Amino acid sequence: MADWESYLASAGRHTTAQMERPTIYLVSACLLGVPCAYDGRGRLVPELSALASRVSVVPVCPEVAGGLPIPRPTAEIVGGDGGDVWDGRARVVTAAGADVTDSFLRGAERALAVVRRHGISVAILKQRSPSCGSACIYDGTHSGTLRGGQGVTTAFLRRHGLEVLAEGDVADMLKGL
Ligand code: SF4
């Protein structure tokens, strides 16, 4: 089994008991506390844990699914946002200048495969990430500066019809459950 398949199988294991429920959300794995971020840590958001106890969630980390290691160098999109990456106008590059675009594209494709496998139509992904950002990302200068735009996986999922939300939307979602 490929590494990313092992990862996805492992990440999904703790949600199995919830999978009979009708609404399933794709969620950035780091937001559920999975230590898959570039620094080897998670980005647990308590509201996500609350949501996961009430609906079915499938965690995915596109960067790990695309073959990148944990930990890994930070990367930013240079020349545009995730949509521009898919259109060939931008690349994903580390601060040291390594081009990791292919891994980001592969990870997005594997995230879509997970979506299709589970019949998912809504994703909740981590804001600011070059993969998962939905409204803002870092600007490609590796200076901590944000710009409007979406990540590579977000752009791909939206092009395939998914609604992509961010962790900041979860509190309002919980009110409606
Ligand atoms: S790629 Fe997405 S899920 Fe993975 S660590 Fe980055 S923000 Fe989290």
mmCIF file of C-alpha atoms and ligand atoms in Angstrom:
data_model
loop_
_atom_site.group_PDB
_atom_site.id
_atom_site.type_symbol
_atom_site.label_atom_id
_atom_site.label_comp_id
_atom_site.label_asym_id
_atom_site.label_seq_id
_atom_site.Cartn_x
_atom_site.Cartn_y
_atom_site.Cartn_z
ATOM 1 C CA MET A 1 0.000 0.000 0.000
ATOM 2 C CA ALA A 2 1.356 3.440 -0.921
ATOM 3 C CA ASP A 3 2.289 5.760 1.946
ATOM 4 C CA TRP A 4 -0.553 8.153 1.264
ATOM 5 C CA GLU A 5 -3.047 5.289 1.202
ATOM 6 C CA SER A 6 -1.733 4.117 4.573
ATOM 7 C CA TYR A 7 -2.086 7.626 5.864
ATOM 8 C CA LEU A 8 -5.644 8.015 4.618
ATOM 9 C CA ALA A 9 -6.643 4.630 5.989
ATOM 10 C CA SER A 10 -5.192 5.540 9.349
ATOM 11 C CA ALA A 11 -6.707 9.015 9.367
ATOM 12 C CA GLY A 12 -10.154 7.697 8.546
ATOM 13 C CA ARG A 13 -10.142 4.889 11.062
ATOM 14 C CA HIS A 14 -11.460 6.896 13.971
ATOM 15 C CA THR A 15 -14.427 8.126 11.982
ATOM 16 C CA THR A 16 -15.666 4.694 10.957
ATOM 17 C CA ALA A 17 -18.323 4.518 13.668
ATOM 18 C CA GLN A 18 -19.818 7.750 12.346
ATOM 19 C CA MET A 19 -19.910 6.794 8.692
ATOM 20 C CA GLU A 20 -23.526 5.602 8.714
ATOM 21 C CA ARG A 21 -24.774 9.166 9.160
ATOM 22 C CA PRO A 22 -25.984 10.831 5.987
ATOM 23 C CA THR A 23 -24.016 14.096 5.855
ATOM 24 C CA ILE A 24 -20.289 13.659 5.432
ATOM 25 C CA TYR A 25 -17.764 16.482 5.446
ATOM 26 C CA LEU A 26 -14.219 16.403 4.167
ATOM 27 C CA VAL A 27 -12.032 18.107 6.797
ATOM 28 C CA SER A 28 -8.406 19.199 6.861
ATOM 29 C CA ALA A 29 -6.827 16.551 9.072
ATOM 30 C CA CYS A 30 -4.739 19.076 10.999
ATOM 31 C CA LEU A 31 -7.917 20.821 12.199
ATOM 32 C CA LEU A 32 -8.866 17.576 13.963
ATOM 33 C CA GLY A 33 -5.482 17.486 15.685
ATOM 34 C CA VAL A 34 -3.721 15.097 13.324
ATOM 35 C CA PRO A 35 -0.019 16.119 13.498
ATOM 36 C CA CYS A 36 0.398 16.544 9.753
ATOM 37 C CA ALA A 37 1.265 20.246 9.416
ATOM 38 C CA TYR A 38 4.629 21.320 8.049
ATOM 39 C CA ASP A 39 6.048 21.564 11.588
ATOM 40 C CA GLY A 40 4.856 18.116 12.606
ATOM 41 C CA ARG A 41 2.046 19.475 14.743
ATOM 42 C CA GLY A 42 -1.740 19.575 14.462
ATOM 43 C CA ARG A 43 -3.941 22.651 14.373
ATOM 44 C CA LEU A 44 -6.805 21.401 16.522
ATOM 45 C CA VAL A 45 -9.904 23.587 16.459
ATOM 46 C CA PRO A 46 -12.287 22.615 19.289
ATOM 47 C CA GLU A 47 -15.333 23.492 17.183
ATOM 48 C CA LEU A 48 -14.213 20.897 14.631
ATOM 49 C CA SER A 49 -14.076 18.241 17.330
ATOM 50 C CA ALA A 50 -17.580 19.236 18.373
ATOM 51 C CA LEU A 51 -18.770 19.018 14.782
ATOM 52 C CA ALA A 52 -17.086 15.639 14.322
ATOM 53 C CA SER A 53 -19.017 14.276 17.292
ATOM 54 C CA ARG A 54 -22.311 15.205 15.627
ATOM 55 C CA VAL A 55 -21.758 14.557 11.911
ATOM 56 C CA SER A 56 -19.532 12.278 9.860
ATOM 57 C CA VAL A 57 -16.162 13.650 8.878
ATOM 58 C CA VAL A 58 -13.397 12.270 6.706
ATOM 59 C CA PRO A 59 -9.981 13.814 7.414
ATOM 60 C CA VAL A 60 -7.506 14.400 4.647
ATOM 61 C CA CYS A 61 -4.140 16.114 4.437
ATOM 62 C CA PRO A 62 -3.543 16.825 0.755
ATOM 63 C CA GLU A 63 0.137 17.581 1.207
ATOM 64 C CA VAL A 64 0.837 14.270 2.907
ATOM 65 C CA ALA A 65 -1.451 12.511 0.423
ATOM 66 C CA GLY A 66 0.656 14.078 -2.327
ATOM 67 C CA GLY A 67 3.791 12.476 -0.940
ATOM 68 C CA LEU A 68 5.320 15.276 1.127
ATOM 69 C CA PRO A 69 6.915 14.328 4.459
ATOM 70 C CA ILE A 70 6.150 15.384 8.033
ATOM 71 C CA PRO A 71 7.796 17.698 8.929
ATOM 72 C CA ARG A 72 8.462 19.537 5.680
ATOM 73 C CA PRO A 73 9.586 22.969 4.530
ATOM 74 C CA THR A 74 6.904 25.623 4.311
ATOM 75 C CA ALA A 75 5.704 26.325 0.803
ATOM 76 C CA GLU A 76 3.778 29.185 -0.773
ATOM 77 C CA ILE A 77 2.158 29.797 -4.129
ATOM 78 C CA VAL A 78 4.216 32.108 -6.327
ATOM 79 C CA GLY A 79 2.506 33.927 -9.175
ATOM 80 C CA GLY A 80 -1.125 33.609 -8.166
ATOM 81 C CA ASP A 81 -3.387 31.288 -6.193
ATOM 82 C CA GLY A 82 -4.450 27.668 -6.424
ATOM 83 C CA GLY A 83 -6.569 28.258 -9.501
ATOM 84 C CA ASP A 84 -3.575 29.803 -11.225
ATOM 85 C CA VAL A 85 -1.506 26.746 -10.316
ATOM 86 C CA TRP A 86 -4.012 24.512 -12.102
ATOM 87 C CA ASP A 87 -3.966 26.868 -15.078
ATOM 88 C CA GLY A 88 -0.165 26.747 -15.268
ATOM 89 C CA ARG A 89 0.372 30.389 -14.286
ATOM 90 C CA ALA A 90 1.711 29.820 -10.756
ATOM 91 C CA ARG A 91 3.890 27.335 -8.893
ATOM 92 C CA VAL A 92 4.221 26.146 -5.296
ATOM 93 C CA VAL A 93 7.712 26.816 -3.995
ATOM 94 C CA THR A 94 9.506 26.439 -0.648
ATOM 95 C CA ALA A 95 11.487 29.258 0.943
ATOM 96 C CA ALA A 96 14.651 27.539 -0.289
ATOM 97 C CA GLY A 97 13.336 27.567 -3.854
ATOM 98 C CA ALA A 98 12.316 23.924 -4.254
ATOM 99 C CA ASP A 99 9.352 23.502 -6.604
ATOM 100 C CA VAL A 100 6.792 21.215 -4.935
ATOM 101 C CA THR A 101 3.938 21.933 -7.330
ATOM 102 C CA ASP A 102 3.594 18.352 -8.529
ATOM 103 C CA SER A 103 3.118 17.067 -4.979
ATOM 104 C CA PHE A 104 0.416 19.678 -4.358
ATOM 105 C CA LEU A 105 -1.401 18.731 -7.562
ATOM 106 C CA ARG A 106 -1.176 15.046 -6.715
ATOM 107 C CA GLY A 107 -2.503 15.667 -3.223
ATOM 108 C CA ALA A 108 -5.487 17.572 -4.577
ATOM 109 C CA GLU A 109 -6.293 14.735 -6.953
ATOM 110 C CA ARG A 110 -6.141 12.254 -4.101
ATOM 111 C CA ALA A 111 -8.383 14.454 -1.978
ATOM 112 C CA LEU A 112 -10.904 14.437 -4.806
ATOM 113 C CA ALA A 113 -10.674 10.649 -4.930
ATOM 114 C CA VAL A 114 -11.606 10.564 -1.241
ATOM 115 C CA VAL A 115 -14.508 12.936 -1.925
ATOM 116 C CA ARG A 116 -15.849 10.706 -4.663
ATOM 117 C CA ARG A 117 -15.395 7.555 -2.613
ATOM 118 C CA HIS A 118 -17.568 8.962 0.179
ATOM 119 C CA GLY A 119 -20.029 11.015 -1.864
ATOM 120 C CA ILE A 120 -18.956 14.242 -0.153
ATOM 121 C CA SER A 121 -20.227 17.647 -1.287
ATOM 122 C CA VAL A 122 -18.887 19.981 1.421
ATOM 123 C CA ALA A 123 -15.337 20.447 2.712
ATOM 124 C CA ILE A 124 -14.056 22.360 5.735
ATOM 125 C CA LEU A 125 -10.440 23.225 5.080
ATOM 126 C CA LYS A 126 -7.807 25.216 6.896
ATOM 127 C CA GLN A 127 -7.607 28.863 5.998
ATOM 128 C CA ARG A 128 -4.263 30.351 4.807
ATOM 129 C CA SER A 129 -2.794 27.035 3.671
ATOM 130 C CA PRO A 130 -1.377 26.831 0.125
ATOM 131 C CA SER A 131 -3.358 23.604 -0.207
ATOM 132 C CA CYS A 132 -6.434 24.192 1.919
ATOM 133 C CA GLY A 133 -6.991 27.973 2.059
ATOM 134 C CA SER A 134 -10.398 29.060 0.809
ATOM 135 C CA ALA A 135 -10.317 32.872 1.037
ATOM 136 C CA CYS A 136 -6.745 33.849 1.853
ATOM 137 C CA ILE A 137 -3.272 32.400 1.450
ATOM 138 C CA TYR A 138 0.295 33.625 1.936
ATOM 139 C CA ASP A 139 1.494 35.755 -0.933
ATOM 140 C CA GLY A 140 4.478 33.774 -2.110
ATOM 141 C CA THR A 141 7.151 36.008 -0.603
ATOM 142 C CA HIS A 142 7.627 33.866 2.540
ATOM 143 C CA SER A 143 7.340 37.046 4.567
ATOM 144 C CA GLY A 144 4.158 36.190 6.464
ATOM 145 C CA THR A 145 2.075 38.421 4.201
ATOM 146 C CA LEU A 146 -1.456 37.292 3.321
ATOM 147 C CA ARG A 147 -3.361 37.865 0.096
ATOM 148 C CA GLY A 148 -6.801 36.923 -1.111
ATOM 149 C CA GLY A 149 -7.015 33.603 -2.890
ATOM 150 C CA GLN A 150 -7.499 29.880 -2.514
ATOM 151 C CA GLY A 151 -5.183 26.933 -2.162
ATOM 152 C CA VAL A 152 -4.438 24.237 -4.714
ATOM 153 C CA THR A 153 -6.761 21.599 -3.265
ATOM 154 C CA THR A 154 -9.537 24.088 -2.594
ATOM 155 C CA ALA A 155 -9.435 25.316 -6.181
ATOM 156 C CA PHE A 156 -9.550 21.757 -7.498
ATOM 157 C CA LEU A 157 -12.434 20.697 -5.282
ATOM 158 C CA ARG A 158 -14.427 23.813 -6.185
ATOM 159 C CA ARG A 159 -13.850 23.126 -9.876
ATOM 160 C CA HIS A 160 -15.416 19.742 -9.243
ATOM 161 C CA GLY A 161 -18.482 21.207 -7.574
ATOM 162 C CA LEU A 162 -17.652 21.077 -3.881
ATOM 163 C CA GLU A 163 -18.576 23.796 -1.446
ATOM 164 C CA VAL A 164 -15.425 24.644 0.517
ATOM 165 C CA LEU A 165 -15.721 26.314 3.933
ATOM 166 C CA ALA A 166 -13.105 27.246 6.509
ATOM 167 C CA GLU A 167 -12.655 26.539 10.200
ATOM 168 C CA GLY A 168 -14.089 29.969 10.954
ATOM 169 C CA ASP A 169 -17.449 28.848 9.574
ATOM 170 C CA VAL A 170 -17.880 25.938 11.978
ATOM 171 C CA ALA A 171 -19.295 27.866 14.934
ATOM 172 C CA ASP A 172 -22.229 28.988 12.804
ATOM 173 C CA MET A 173 -22.663 25.461 11.428
ATOM 174 C CA LEU A 174 -22.937 24.087 14.961
ATOM 175 C CA LYS A 175 -25.797 26.471 15.726
ATOM 176 C CA GLY A 176 -27.788 24.880 12.925
ATOM 177 C CA LEU A 177 -27.333 21.278 14.094
HETATM 178 S S1 SF4 B 1 -2.301 20.464 3.742
HETATM 179 FE FE1 SF4 B 1 -4.234 21.078 4.683
HETATM 180 S S2 SF4 B 1 -4.663 19.346 6.072
HETATM 181 FE FE2 SF4 B 1 -2.507 19.193 5.548
HETATM 182 S S3 SF4 B 1 -1.441 20.284 7.195
HETATM 183 FE FE3 SF4 B 1 -1.784 21.740 5.508
HETATM 184 S S4 SF4 B 1 -3.705 22.775 6.058
HETATM 185 FE FE4 SF4 B 1 -3.601 20.901 7.275
#
